[in-house]
Amino acid sequence: MHKASKQLRAMKVIKKETSTSEYLSSLLSEIEILKQLDHPNIVKIYEFYQDKYNFYLITEYIEGGELFDKIVKNKYLKEDKAMKIMKQLLSAVTYCHKKKIVHRDLKPENLLLVNKSND
């Protein structure tokens, strides 16, 4: 919980000792890219900290889980829901491309749902 705004936030903790230098370089690059983005269908990064042992990535809290898990649970997506997801995805991709950013790993495991409802 962010004390000033009372908004829920997510914190990802990444241990330095178990991360390769290649992964850490990639992570830092990705964080710099995320800081530049402001789109309703792209997770917002609020803060990034590090100490001697860990990196701490503070993002908006997205409670719905992965699209992949929802597809597996429901066995399929109805066409109208798939259409809404694709519209949001393509809007985000277009936004990134206009900023000369390419995702390169779009898949249901990397798409998060805002909430757990069926909408």
mmCIF file of C-alpha atoms in Angstrom:
data_model
loop_
_atom_site.group_PDB
_atom_site.id
_atom_site.type_symbol
_atom_site.label_atom_id
_atom_site.label_comp_id
_atom_site.label_asym_id
_atom_site.label_seq_id
_atom_site.Cartn_x
_atom_site.Cartn_y
_atom_site.Cartn_z
ATOM 1 C CA MET A 1 0.000 0.000 0.000
ATOM 2 C CA HIS A 2 1.408 3.373 -1.007
ATOM 3 C CA LYS A 3 1.043 5.465 2.143
ATOM 4 C CA ALA A 4 0.413 8.839 0.495
ATOM 5 C CA SER A 5 -2.058 7.765 -2.207
ATOM 6 C CA LYS A 6 -3.470 4.651 -0.461
ATOM 7 C CA GLN A 7 -3.138 2.769 -3.780
ATOM 8 C CA LEU A 8 -2.229 -0.891 -3.799
ATOM 9 C CA ARG A 9 1.079 -1.539 -5.515
ATOM 10 C CA ALA A 10 3.024 -4.653 -6.406
ATOM 11 C CA MET A 11 6.639 -5.225 -5.453
ATOM 12 C CA LYS A 12 8.856 -7.669 -7.275
ATOM 13 C CA VAL A 13 12.038 -8.599 -5.429
ATOM 14 C CA ILE A 14 14.931 -9.812 -7.573
ATOM 15 C CA LYS A 15 17.903 -11.334 -5.780
ATOM 16 C CA LYS A 16 21.216 -10.079 -7.099
ATOM 17 C CA GLU A 17 23.207 -13.176 -6.133
ATOM 18 C CA THR A 18 21.086 -15.553 -8.220
ATOM 19 C CA SER A 19 20.884 -13.260 -11.260
ATOM 20 C CA THR A 20 23.390 -13.368 -14.090
ATOM 21 C CA SER A 21 25.016 -10.160 -15.253
ATOM 22 C CA GLU A 22 23.235 -10.617 -18.596
ATOM 23 C CA TYR A 23 19.845 -10.837 -16.855
ATOM 24 C CA LEU A 24 20.578 -7.790 -14.687
ATOM 25 C CA SER A 25 21.616 -5.780 -17.737
ATOM 26 C CA SER A 26 18.418 -6.789 -19.512
ATOM 27 C CA LEU A 27 16.355 -5.959 -16.405
ATOM 28 C CA LEU A 28 17.845 -2.484 -16.051
ATOM 29 C CA SER A 29 17.244 -1.817 -19.739
ATOM 30 C CA GLU A 30 13.622 -2.957 -19.450
ATOM 31 C CA ILE A 31 13.064 -0.719 -16.417
ATOM 32 C CA GLU A 32 14.407 2.304 -18.292
ATOM 33 C CA ILE A 33 12.014 1.546 -21.143
ATOM 34 C CA LEU A 34 9.026 1.096 -18.809
ATOM 35 C CA LYS A 35 9.757 4.452 -17.160
ATOM 36 C CA GLN A 36 9.217 6.123 -20.561
ATOM 37 C CA LEU A 37 5.810 4.553 -21.163
ATOM 38 C CA ASP A 38 2.411 5.916 -20.172
ATOM 39 C CA HIS A 39 -0.413 3.892 -21.688
ATOM 40 C CA PRO A 40 -3.555 2.455 -20.064
ATOM 41 C CA ASN A 41 -2.721 -1.066 -21.299
ATOM 42 C CA ILE A 42 0.920 -1.139 -20.178
ATOM 43 C CA VAL A 43 1.852 -1.791 -16.555
ATOM 44 C CA LYS A 44 3.067 1.350 -14.810
ATOM 45 C CA ILE A 45 6.369 1.324 -12.974
ATOM 46 C CA TYR A 46 6.374 3.687 -10.029
ATOM 47 C CA GLU A 47 9.702 3.114 -8.325
ATOM 48 C CA PHE A 48 12.879 1.085 -8.535
ATOM 49 C CA TYR A 49 15.254 0.522 -5.632
ATOM 50 C CA GLN A 50 18.231 -1.619 -4.858
ATOM 51 C CA ASP A 51 20.257 -2.528 -1.858
ATOM 52 C CA LYS A 52 23.268 -4.776 -1.394
ATOM 53 C CA TYR A 53 21.250 -7.966 -1.968
ATOM 54 C CA ASN A 54 18.159 -7.202 -4.054
ATOM 55 C CA PHE A 55 16.431 -5.053 -6.632
ATOM 56 C CA TYR A 56 12.909 -3.860 -5.787
ATOM 57 C CA LEU A 57 10.542 -3.046 -8.622
ATOM 58 C CA ILE A 58 7.345 -1.219 -7.581
ATOM 59 C CA THR A 59 4.524 -1.339 -10.141
ATOM 60 C CA GLU A 60 0.800 -0.911 -10.246
ATOM 61 C CA TYR A 61 -1.048 -3.808 -8.661
ATOM 62 C CA ILE A 62 -2.753 -6.008 -11.242
ATOM 63 C CA GLU A 63 -4.827 -8.633 -9.457
ATOM 64 C CA GLY A 64 -6.299 -10.620 -12.341
ATOM 65 C CA GLY A 65 -3.325 -12.851 -13.080
ATOM 66 C CA GLU A 66 -2.074 -14.004 -16.464
ATOM 67 C CA LEU A 67 -4.265 -14.324 -19.532
ATOM 68 C CA PHE A 68 -2.741 -17.778 -20.051
ATOM 69 C CA ASP A 69 -4.108 -19.025 -16.716
ATOM 70 C CA LYS A 70 -7.577 -17.692 -17.536
ATOM 71 C CA ILE A 71 -7.566 -19.468 -20.905
ATOM 72 C CA VAL A 72 -6.461 -22.748 -19.302
ATOM 73 C CA LYS A 73 -9.067 -22.440 -16.543
ATOM 74 C CA ASN A 74 -11.957 -21.628 -18.919
ATOM 75 C CA LYS A 75 -10.666 -23.888 -21.746
ATOM 76 C CA TYR A 76 -11.243 -21.061 -24.269
ATOM 77 C CA LEU A 77 -12.025 -17.353 -24.679
ATOM 78 C CA LYS A 78 -15.278 -16.184 -26.183
ATOM 79 C CA GLU A 79 -14.823 -14.206 -29.372
ATOM 80 C CA ASP A 80 -16.083 -10.919 -27.887
ATOM 81 C CA LYS A 81 -13.588 -11.172 -24.995
ATOM 82 C CA ALA A 82 -10.745 -12.102 -27.344
ATOM 83 C CA MET A 83 -11.662 -9.092 -29.486
ATOM 84 C CA LYS A 84 -11.429 -6.724 -26.490
ATOM 85 C CA ILE A 85 -8.085 -8.200 -25.458
ATOM 86 C CA MET A 86 -6.678 -7.926 -28.972
ATOM 87 C CA LYS A 87 -7.861 -4.320 -29.280
ATOM 88 C CA GLN A 88 -6.081 -3.418 -26.024
ATOM 89 C CA LEU A 89 -2.988 -5.372 -26.991
ATOM 90 C CA LEU A 90 -2.742 -3.791 -30.433
ATOM 91 C CA SER A 91 -3.278 -0.340 -28.931
ATOM 92 C CA ALA A 92 -0.340 -0.920 -26.577
ATOM 93 C CA VAL A 93 1.841 -2.390 -29.342
ATOM 94 C CA THR A 94 1.083 0.560 -31.645
ATOM 95 C CA TYR A 95 1.976 2.970 -28.837
ATOM 96 C CA CYS A 96 5.290 1.171 -28.268
ATOM 97 C CA HIS A 97 6.115 1.034 -31.974
ATOM 98 C CA LYS A 98 5.548 4.790 -32.292
ATOM 99 C CA LYS A 99 8.181 5.170 -29.565
ATOM 100 C CA LYS A 100 10.528 2.808 -31.450
ATOM 101 C CA ILE A 101 10.086 0.065 -28.831
ATOM 102 C CA VAL A 102 9.446 -3.586 -29.758
ATOM 103 C CA HIS A 103 8.262 -6.095 -27.138
ATOM 104 C CA ARG A 104 9.531 -9.334 -28.810
ATOM 105 C CA ASP A 105 7.831 -11.673 -26.339
ATOM 106 C CA LEU A 106 4.075 -11.230 -26.687
ATOM 107 C CA LYS A 107 2.271 -14.309 -25.396
ATOM 108 C CA PRO A 108 -0.620 -15.015 -23.012
ATOM 109 C CA GLU A 109 1.823 -15.622 -20.127
ATOM 110 C CA ASN A 110 3.019 -12.007 -20.455
ATOM 111 C CA LEU A 111 -0.438 -10.429 -20.594
ATOM 112 C CA LEU A 112 -1.982 -9.508 -17.255
ATOM 113 C CA LEU A 113 -5.648 -9.014 -16.440
ATOM 114 C CA VAL A 114 -6.679 -6.018 -14.342
ATOM 115 C CA ASN A 115 -9.052 -8.047 -12.184
ATOM 116 C CA LYS A 116 -10.417 -11.554 -11.708
ATOM 117 C CA SER A 117 -13.896 -10.866 -13.077
ATOM 118 C CA ASN A 118 -15.062 -12.445 -16.297
ATOM 119 C CA ASP A 119 -15.088 -9.030 -17.936
#
